[in-house]
mmCIF file of C-alpha atoms in Angstrom:
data_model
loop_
_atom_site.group_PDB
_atom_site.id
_atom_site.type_symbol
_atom_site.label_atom_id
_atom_site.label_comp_id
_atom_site.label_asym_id
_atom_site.label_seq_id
_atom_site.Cartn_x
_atom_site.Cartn_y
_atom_site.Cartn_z
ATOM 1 C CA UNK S 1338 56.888 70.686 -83.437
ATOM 2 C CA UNK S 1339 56.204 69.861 -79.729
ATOM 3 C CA UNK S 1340 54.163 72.769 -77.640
ATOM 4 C CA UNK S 1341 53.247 73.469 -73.941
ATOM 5 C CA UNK S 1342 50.068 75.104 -73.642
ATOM 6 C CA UNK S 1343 49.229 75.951 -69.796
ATOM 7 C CA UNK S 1344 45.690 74.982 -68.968
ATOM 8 C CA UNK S 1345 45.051 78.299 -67.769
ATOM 9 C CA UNK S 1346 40.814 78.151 -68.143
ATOM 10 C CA UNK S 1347 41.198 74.868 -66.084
ATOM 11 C CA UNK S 1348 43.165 76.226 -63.345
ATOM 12 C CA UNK S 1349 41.011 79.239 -63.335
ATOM 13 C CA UNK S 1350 37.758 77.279 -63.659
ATOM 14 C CA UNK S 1351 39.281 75.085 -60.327
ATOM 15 C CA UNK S 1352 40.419 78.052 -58.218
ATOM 16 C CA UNK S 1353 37.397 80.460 -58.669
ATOM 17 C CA UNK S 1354 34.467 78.822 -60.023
ATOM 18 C CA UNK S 1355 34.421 75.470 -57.828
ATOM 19 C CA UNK S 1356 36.761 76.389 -54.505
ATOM 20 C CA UNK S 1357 35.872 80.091 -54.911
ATOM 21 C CA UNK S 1358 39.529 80.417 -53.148
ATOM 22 C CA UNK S 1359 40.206 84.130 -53.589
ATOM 23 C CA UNK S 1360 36.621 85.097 -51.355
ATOM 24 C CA UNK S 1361 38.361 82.575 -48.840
ATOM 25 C CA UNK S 1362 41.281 83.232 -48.885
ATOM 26 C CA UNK S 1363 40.423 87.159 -48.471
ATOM 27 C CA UNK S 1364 39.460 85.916 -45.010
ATOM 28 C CA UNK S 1365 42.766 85.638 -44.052
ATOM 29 C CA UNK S 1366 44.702 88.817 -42.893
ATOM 30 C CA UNK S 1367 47.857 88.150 -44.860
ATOM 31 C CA UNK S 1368 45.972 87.650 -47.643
ATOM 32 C CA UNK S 1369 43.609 90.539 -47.133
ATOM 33 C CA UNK S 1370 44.895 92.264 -50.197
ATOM 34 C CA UNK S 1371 44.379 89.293 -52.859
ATOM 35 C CA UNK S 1372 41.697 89.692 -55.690
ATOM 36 C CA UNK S 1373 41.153 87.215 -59.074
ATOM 37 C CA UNK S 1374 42.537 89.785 -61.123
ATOM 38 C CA UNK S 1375 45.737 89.123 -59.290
ATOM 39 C CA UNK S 1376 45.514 85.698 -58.991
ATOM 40 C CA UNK S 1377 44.775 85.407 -62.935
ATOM 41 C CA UNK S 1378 47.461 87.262 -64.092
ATOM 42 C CA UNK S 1379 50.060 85.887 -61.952
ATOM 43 C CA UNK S 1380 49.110 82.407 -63.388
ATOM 44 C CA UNK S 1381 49.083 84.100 -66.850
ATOM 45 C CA UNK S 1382 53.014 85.264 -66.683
ATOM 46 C CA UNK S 1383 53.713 82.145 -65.140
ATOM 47 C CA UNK S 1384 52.315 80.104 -68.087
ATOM 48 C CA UNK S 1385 54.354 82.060 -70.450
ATOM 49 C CA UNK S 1386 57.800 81.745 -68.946
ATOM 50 C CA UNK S 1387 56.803 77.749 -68.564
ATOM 51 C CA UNK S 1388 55.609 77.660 -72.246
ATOM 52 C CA UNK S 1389 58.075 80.366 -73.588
ATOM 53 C CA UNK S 1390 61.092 79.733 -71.640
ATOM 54 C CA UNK S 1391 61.374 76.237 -69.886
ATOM 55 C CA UNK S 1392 59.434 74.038 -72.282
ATOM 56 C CA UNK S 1393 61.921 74.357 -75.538
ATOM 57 C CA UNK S 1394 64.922 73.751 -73.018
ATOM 58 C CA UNK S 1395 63.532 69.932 -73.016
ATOM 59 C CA UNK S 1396 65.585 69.234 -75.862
ATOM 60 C CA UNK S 1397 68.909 70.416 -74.808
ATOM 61 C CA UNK S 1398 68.185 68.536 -71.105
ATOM 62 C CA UNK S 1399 67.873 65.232 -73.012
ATOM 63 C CA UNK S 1400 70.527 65.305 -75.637
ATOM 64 C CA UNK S 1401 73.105 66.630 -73.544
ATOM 65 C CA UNK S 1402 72.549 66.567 -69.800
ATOM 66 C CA UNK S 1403 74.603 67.585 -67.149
ATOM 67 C CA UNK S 1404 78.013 67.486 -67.658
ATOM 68 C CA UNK S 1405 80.567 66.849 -65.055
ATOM 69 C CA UNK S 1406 83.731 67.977 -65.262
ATOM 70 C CA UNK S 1407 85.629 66.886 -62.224
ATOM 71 C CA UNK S 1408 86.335 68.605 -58.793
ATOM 72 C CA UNK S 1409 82.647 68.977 -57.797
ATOM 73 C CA UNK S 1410 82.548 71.259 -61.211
ATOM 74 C CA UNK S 1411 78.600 70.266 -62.840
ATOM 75 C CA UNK S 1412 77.769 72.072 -66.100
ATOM 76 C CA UNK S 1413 73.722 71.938 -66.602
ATOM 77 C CA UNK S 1414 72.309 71.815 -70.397
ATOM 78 C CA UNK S 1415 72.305 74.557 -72.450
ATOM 79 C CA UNK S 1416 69.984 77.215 -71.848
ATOM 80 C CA UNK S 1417 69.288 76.392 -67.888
ATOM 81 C CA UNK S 1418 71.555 78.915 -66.272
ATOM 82 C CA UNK S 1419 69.546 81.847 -68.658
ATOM 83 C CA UNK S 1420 66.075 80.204 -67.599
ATOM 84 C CA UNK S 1421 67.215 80.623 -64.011
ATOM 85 C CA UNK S 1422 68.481 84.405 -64.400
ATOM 86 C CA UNK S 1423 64.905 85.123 -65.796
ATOM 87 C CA UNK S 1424 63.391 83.311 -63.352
ATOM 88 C CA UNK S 1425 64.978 84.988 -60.754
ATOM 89 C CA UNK S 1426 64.770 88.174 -62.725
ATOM 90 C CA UNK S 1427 60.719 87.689 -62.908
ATOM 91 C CA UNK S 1428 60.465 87.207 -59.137
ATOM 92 C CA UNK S 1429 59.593 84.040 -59.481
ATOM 93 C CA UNK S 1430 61.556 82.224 -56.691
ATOM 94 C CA UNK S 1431 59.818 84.712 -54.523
ATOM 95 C CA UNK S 1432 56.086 83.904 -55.085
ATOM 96 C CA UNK S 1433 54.624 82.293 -51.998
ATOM 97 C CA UNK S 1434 57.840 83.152 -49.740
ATOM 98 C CA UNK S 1435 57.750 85.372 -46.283
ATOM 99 C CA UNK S 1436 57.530 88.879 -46.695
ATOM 100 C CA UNK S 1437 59.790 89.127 -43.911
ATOM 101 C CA UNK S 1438 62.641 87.755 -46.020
ATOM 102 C CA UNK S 1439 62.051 88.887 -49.663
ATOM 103 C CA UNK S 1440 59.198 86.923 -50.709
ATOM 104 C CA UNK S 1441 55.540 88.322 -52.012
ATOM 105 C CA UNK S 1442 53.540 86.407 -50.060
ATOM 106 C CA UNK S 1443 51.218 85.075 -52.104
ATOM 107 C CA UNK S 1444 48.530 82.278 -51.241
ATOM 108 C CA UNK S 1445 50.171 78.385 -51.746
ATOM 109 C CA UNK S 1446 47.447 78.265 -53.950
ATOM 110 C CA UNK S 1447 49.436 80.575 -56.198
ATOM 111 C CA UNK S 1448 52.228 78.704 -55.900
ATOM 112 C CA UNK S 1449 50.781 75.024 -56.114
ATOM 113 C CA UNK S 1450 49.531 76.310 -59.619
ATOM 114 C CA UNK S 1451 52.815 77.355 -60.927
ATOM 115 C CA UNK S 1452 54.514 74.675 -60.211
ATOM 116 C CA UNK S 1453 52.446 72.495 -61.856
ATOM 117 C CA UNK S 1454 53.130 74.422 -65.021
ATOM 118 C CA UNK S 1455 56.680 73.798 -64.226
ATOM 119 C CA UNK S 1456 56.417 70.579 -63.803
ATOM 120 C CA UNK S 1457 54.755 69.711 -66.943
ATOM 121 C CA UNK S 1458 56.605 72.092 -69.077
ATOM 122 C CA UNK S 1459 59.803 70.844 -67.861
ATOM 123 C CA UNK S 1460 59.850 68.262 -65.104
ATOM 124 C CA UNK S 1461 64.333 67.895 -64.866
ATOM 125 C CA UNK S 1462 64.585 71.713 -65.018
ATOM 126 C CA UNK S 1463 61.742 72.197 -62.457
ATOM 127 C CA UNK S 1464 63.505 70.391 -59.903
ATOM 128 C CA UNK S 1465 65.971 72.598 -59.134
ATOM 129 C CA UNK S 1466 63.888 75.693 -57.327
ATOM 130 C CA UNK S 1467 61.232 72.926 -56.676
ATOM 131 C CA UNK S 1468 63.801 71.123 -53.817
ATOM 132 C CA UNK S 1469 65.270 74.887 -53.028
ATOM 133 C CA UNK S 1470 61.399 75.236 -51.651
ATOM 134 C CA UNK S 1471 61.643 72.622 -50.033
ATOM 135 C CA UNK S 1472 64.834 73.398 -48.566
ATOM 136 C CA UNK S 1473 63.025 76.629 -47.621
ATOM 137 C CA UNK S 1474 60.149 75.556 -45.862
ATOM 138 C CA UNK S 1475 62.047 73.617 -43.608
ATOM 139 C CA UNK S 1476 64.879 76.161 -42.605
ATOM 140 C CA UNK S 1477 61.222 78.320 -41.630
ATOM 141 C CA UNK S 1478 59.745 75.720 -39.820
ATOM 142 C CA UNK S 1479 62.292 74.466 -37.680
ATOM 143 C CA UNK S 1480 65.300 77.006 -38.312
ATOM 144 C CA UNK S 1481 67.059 79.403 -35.495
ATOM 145 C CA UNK S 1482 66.197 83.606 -36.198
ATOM 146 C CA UNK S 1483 69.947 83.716 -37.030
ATOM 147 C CA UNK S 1484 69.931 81.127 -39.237
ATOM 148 C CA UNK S 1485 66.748 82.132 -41.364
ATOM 149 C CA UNK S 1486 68.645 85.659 -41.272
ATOM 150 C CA UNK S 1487 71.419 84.079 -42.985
ATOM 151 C CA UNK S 1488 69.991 81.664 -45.673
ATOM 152 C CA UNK S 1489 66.205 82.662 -46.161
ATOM 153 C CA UNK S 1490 66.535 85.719 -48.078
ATOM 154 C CA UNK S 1491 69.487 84.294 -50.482
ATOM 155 C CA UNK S 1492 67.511 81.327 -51.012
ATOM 156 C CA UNK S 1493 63.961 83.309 -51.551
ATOM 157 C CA UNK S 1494 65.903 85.706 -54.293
ATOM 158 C CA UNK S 1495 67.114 82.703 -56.022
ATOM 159 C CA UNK S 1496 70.590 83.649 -55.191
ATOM 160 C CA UNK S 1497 70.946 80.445 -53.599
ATOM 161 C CA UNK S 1498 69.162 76.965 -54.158
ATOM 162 C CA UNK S 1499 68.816 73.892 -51.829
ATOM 163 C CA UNK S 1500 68.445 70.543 -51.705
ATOM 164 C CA UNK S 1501 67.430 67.635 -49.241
ATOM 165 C CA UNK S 1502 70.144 64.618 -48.693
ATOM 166 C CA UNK S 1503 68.253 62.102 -47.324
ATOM 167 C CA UNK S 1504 69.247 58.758 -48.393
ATOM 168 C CA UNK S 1505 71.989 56.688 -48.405
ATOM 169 C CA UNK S 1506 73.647 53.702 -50.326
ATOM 170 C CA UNK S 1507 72.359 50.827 -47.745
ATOM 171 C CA UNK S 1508 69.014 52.277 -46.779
ATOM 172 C CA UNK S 1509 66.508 52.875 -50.373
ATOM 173 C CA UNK S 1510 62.769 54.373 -48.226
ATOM 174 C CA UNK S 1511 64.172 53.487 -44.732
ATOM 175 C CA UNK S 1512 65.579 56.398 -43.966
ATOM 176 C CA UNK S 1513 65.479 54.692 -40.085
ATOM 177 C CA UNK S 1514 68.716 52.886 -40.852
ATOM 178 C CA UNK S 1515 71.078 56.130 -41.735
ATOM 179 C CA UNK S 1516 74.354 56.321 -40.785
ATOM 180 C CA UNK S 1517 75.345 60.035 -41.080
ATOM 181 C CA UNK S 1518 76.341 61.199 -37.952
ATOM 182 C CA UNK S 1519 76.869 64.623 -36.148
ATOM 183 C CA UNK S 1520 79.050 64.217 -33.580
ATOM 184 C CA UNK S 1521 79.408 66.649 -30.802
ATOM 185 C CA UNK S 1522 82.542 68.539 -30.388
ATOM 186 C CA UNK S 1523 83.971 70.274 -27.462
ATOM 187 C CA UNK S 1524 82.750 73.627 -28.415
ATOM 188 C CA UNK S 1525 79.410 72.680 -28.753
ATOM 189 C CA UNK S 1526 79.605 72.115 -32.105
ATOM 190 C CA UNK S 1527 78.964 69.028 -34.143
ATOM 191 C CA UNK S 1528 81.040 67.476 -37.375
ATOM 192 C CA UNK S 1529 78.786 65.754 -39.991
ATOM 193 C CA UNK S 1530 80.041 63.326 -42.018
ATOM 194 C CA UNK S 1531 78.406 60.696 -43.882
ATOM 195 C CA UNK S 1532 77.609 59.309 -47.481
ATOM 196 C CA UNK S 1533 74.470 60.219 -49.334
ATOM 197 C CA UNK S 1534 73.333 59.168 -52.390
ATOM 198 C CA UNK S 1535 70.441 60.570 -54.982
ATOM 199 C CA UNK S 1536 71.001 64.206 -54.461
ATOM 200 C CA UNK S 1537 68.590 65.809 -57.275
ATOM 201 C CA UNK S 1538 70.064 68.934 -58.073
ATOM 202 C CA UNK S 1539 72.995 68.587 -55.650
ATOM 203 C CA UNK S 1540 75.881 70.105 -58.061
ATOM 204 C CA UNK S 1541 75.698 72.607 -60.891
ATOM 205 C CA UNK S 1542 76.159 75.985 -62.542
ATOM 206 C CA UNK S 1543 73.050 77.675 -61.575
ATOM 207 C CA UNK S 1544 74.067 79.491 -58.385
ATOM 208 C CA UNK S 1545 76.952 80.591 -56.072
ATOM 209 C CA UNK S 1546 75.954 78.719 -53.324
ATOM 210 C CA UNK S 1547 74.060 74.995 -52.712
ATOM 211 C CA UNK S 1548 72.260 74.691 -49.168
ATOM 212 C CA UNK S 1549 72.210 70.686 -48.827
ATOM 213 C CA UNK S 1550 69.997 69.749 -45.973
ATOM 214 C CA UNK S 1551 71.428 66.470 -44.700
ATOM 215 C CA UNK S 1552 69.747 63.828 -42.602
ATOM 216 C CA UNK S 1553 72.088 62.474 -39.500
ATOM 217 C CA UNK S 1554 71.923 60.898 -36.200
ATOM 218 C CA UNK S 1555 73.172 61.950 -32.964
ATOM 219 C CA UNK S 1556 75.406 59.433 -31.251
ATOM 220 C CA UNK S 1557 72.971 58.462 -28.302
ATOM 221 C CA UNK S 1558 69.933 58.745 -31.052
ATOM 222 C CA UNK S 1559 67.188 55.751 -30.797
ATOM 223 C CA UNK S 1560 66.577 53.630 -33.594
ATOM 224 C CA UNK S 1561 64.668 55.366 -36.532
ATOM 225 C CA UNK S 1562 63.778 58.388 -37.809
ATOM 226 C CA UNK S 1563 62.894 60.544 -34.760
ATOM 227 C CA UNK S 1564 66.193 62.021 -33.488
ATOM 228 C CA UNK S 1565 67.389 63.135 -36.455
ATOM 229 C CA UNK S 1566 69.025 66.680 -36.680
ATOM 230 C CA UNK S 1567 68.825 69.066 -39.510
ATOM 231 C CA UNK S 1568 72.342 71.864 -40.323
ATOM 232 C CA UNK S 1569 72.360 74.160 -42.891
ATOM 233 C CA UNK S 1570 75.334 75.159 -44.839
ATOM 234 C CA UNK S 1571 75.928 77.199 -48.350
ATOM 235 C CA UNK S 1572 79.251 75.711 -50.554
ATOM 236 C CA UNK S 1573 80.845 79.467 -50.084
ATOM 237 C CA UNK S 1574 79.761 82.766 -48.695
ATOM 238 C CA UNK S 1575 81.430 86.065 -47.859
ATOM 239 C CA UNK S 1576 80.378 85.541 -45.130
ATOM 240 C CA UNK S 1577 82.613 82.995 -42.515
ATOM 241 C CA UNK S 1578 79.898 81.508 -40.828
ATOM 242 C CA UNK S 1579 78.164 80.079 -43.914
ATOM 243 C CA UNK S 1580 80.739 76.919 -43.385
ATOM 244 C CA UNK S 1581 79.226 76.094 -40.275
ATOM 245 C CA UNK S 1582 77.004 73.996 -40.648
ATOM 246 C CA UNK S 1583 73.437 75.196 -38.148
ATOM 247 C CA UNK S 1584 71.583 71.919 -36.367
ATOM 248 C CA UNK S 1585 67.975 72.415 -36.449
ATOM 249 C CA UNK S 1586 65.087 70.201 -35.390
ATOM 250 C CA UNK S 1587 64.688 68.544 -38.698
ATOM 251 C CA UNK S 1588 67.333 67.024 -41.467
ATOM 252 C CA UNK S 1589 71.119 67.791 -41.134
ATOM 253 C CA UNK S 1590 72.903 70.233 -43.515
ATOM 254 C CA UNK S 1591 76.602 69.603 -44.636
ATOM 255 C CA UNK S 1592 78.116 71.818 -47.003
ATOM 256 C CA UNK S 1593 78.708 71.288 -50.822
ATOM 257 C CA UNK S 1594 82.249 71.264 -51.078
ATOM 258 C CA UNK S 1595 82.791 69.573 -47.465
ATOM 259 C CA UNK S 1596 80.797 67.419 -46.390
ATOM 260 C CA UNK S 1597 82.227 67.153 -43.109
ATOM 261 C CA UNK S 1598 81.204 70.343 -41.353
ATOM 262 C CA UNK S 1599 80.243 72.207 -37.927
ATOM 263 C CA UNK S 1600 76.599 72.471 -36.711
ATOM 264 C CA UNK S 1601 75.616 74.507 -33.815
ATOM 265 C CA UNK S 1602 73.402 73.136 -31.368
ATOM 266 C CA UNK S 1603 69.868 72.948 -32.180
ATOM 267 C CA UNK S 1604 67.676 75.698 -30.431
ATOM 268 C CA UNK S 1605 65.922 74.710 -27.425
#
C-alpha cells in the first residue's frame, strides 16, 4: 500500500545544520522567542497530519472528485471537509499569520516547510489553504485597516478560504489583455463584473465563506497589467458589508455568489 513519509531529517538537516536559520532568525525581534526545539516539533506534527490525515484522502480525490450539483452548490471528495476541521482544529491555517489577527507568527521558514509536506502528501487537497495564503498575503500587503479587520482573522482561523481570479477565457499568461472591469458608481463605489476562468478552489463545501480576489481594470486604465485594482468580498457574512466588494491596490475581489459587486475606493 502507498505511504507518505515526511523527510523530516532532510528538512532538519537544511534548516539547522547548513542555513543555521533558527540563530538567524533569533536576530529578528518578532522572532526573538524561536528555538530548534520549536521549530522541530512544529515540523514533526505537521508531518503527521500530512502523512496521517491528507495523504490516504488521495484516493477518494481521484476516484470521485468534486461533485457539482448545480446552483454554485460544489461537494469536495470524501474525507476533505474532516481534513479541513482538523486542520483548522490543529492551528494550522494560523502558522506563519500576523499575531495581530489570530495567527502564531512563526518564521516563513516554518511555513515554507509545511507546505511542502502538503504538497507532496496531497497536491489537489493542498490547494485549497495554499491559494487562501495567498489570498492573505495580499489583503496584508495592499489591504485598507478596515478591510484586514474584516477578512484577515476569518481567513487566518480557517473560517474562511480565498482564492485569486486572474485569468480569463481570451487571455491564457497575458493577464495585460483582461476585460473585467470596475466601474465607478456615483457613490464612490465600483461594480465588477467580468468572466474568469481557472478558479482552483473557487466553489466547495469546505467553508462558509469564499474570498475571490479578482483582477479588473478601471475604465481610463492603460494597457497592461499596471492599473489593475484588487476588492475583496466573502459569498455571505452576518455581517452586511461583506457584499461589498473593498478595491485595494492589487487584484479585484467579486463575491462568490455575485460576481457583480461594489468596491470601495482604493486607499490613498
Amino acid at each position: 500500500m502507498p505511504q507518505y513519509t515526511p523527510p523530516l531529517r532532510d528538512m532538519q538537516f537544511v534548516l539547522h545544520e547548513v542555513l543555521g536559520s533558527t540563530e538567524r532568525l533569533r536576530e529578528l525581534p518578532q522572532h526573538a522567542d524561536v528555538t530548534r526545539e520549536l521549530t522541530d516539533q512544529v515540523i514533526e506534527e505537521g508531518g503527521k497530519f500530512c502523512a496521517e490525515v491528507l495523504f490516504p484522502l488521495n484516493r477518494s480525490g481521484d476516484e470521485e472528485g468534486c461533485t457539482y450539483a448545480g446552483n454554485g452548490v460544489v461537494t469536495t471528495p470524501k474525507g476533505f471537509k474532516e481534513a479541513w476541521t482538523l486542520f483548522k482544529e490543529g492551528g494550522w491555517p494560523t502558522l506563519t499569520c500576523d499575531p495581530a489577527y489570530g495567527g502564531q507568527g512563526l518564521p516563513a521558514t516554518v511555513g515554507i516547510a509545511f507546505q511542502e509536506m502538503l504538497n507532496a502528501a496531497n497536491q489537489a487537497w493542498a490547494m485549497y489553504p495554499g491559494l487562501t495564503h495567498g489570498a492573505y498575503n495580499c489583503l496584508m500587503e495592499h489591504g485598507t485597516e478596515a478591510q484586514k479587520a474584516l477578512y484577515l482573522p476569518r481567513m487566518v482561523s480557517g473560517e474562511w478560504t480565498g482564492t485569486m481570479c486572474l485569468t480569463e477565457p481570451h487571455c491564457g499568461t497575458d493577464l495585460g489583455m483582461l476585460r473585467s472591469k470596475a466601474e465607478p458608481k456615483a457613490d464612490g463605489s465600483f461594480a465588477i463584473t467580468g468572466t474568469k476562468i481557472f478558479i482552483s478552489s473557487g466553489e466547495h463545501d469546505l467553508a462558509d465563506n469564499i474570498v475571490h480576489l479578482v483582477l479588473a481594470r478601471l475604465p481610463d486604465a492603460p494597457a497592461g497589467t499596471g492599473a489593475s485594482r484588487s476588492s475583496s468580498c466573502p459569498s455571505s457574512s452576518p455581517m452586511p458589508q461583506a457584499h461589498s466588494a473593498h478595491a485595494t491596490a492589487s487584484p479585484a475581489v467579486a463575491s462568490k455568489k455575485r460576481w457583480a459587486s461594489m468596491a470601495m475606493p482604493p486607499a490613498r
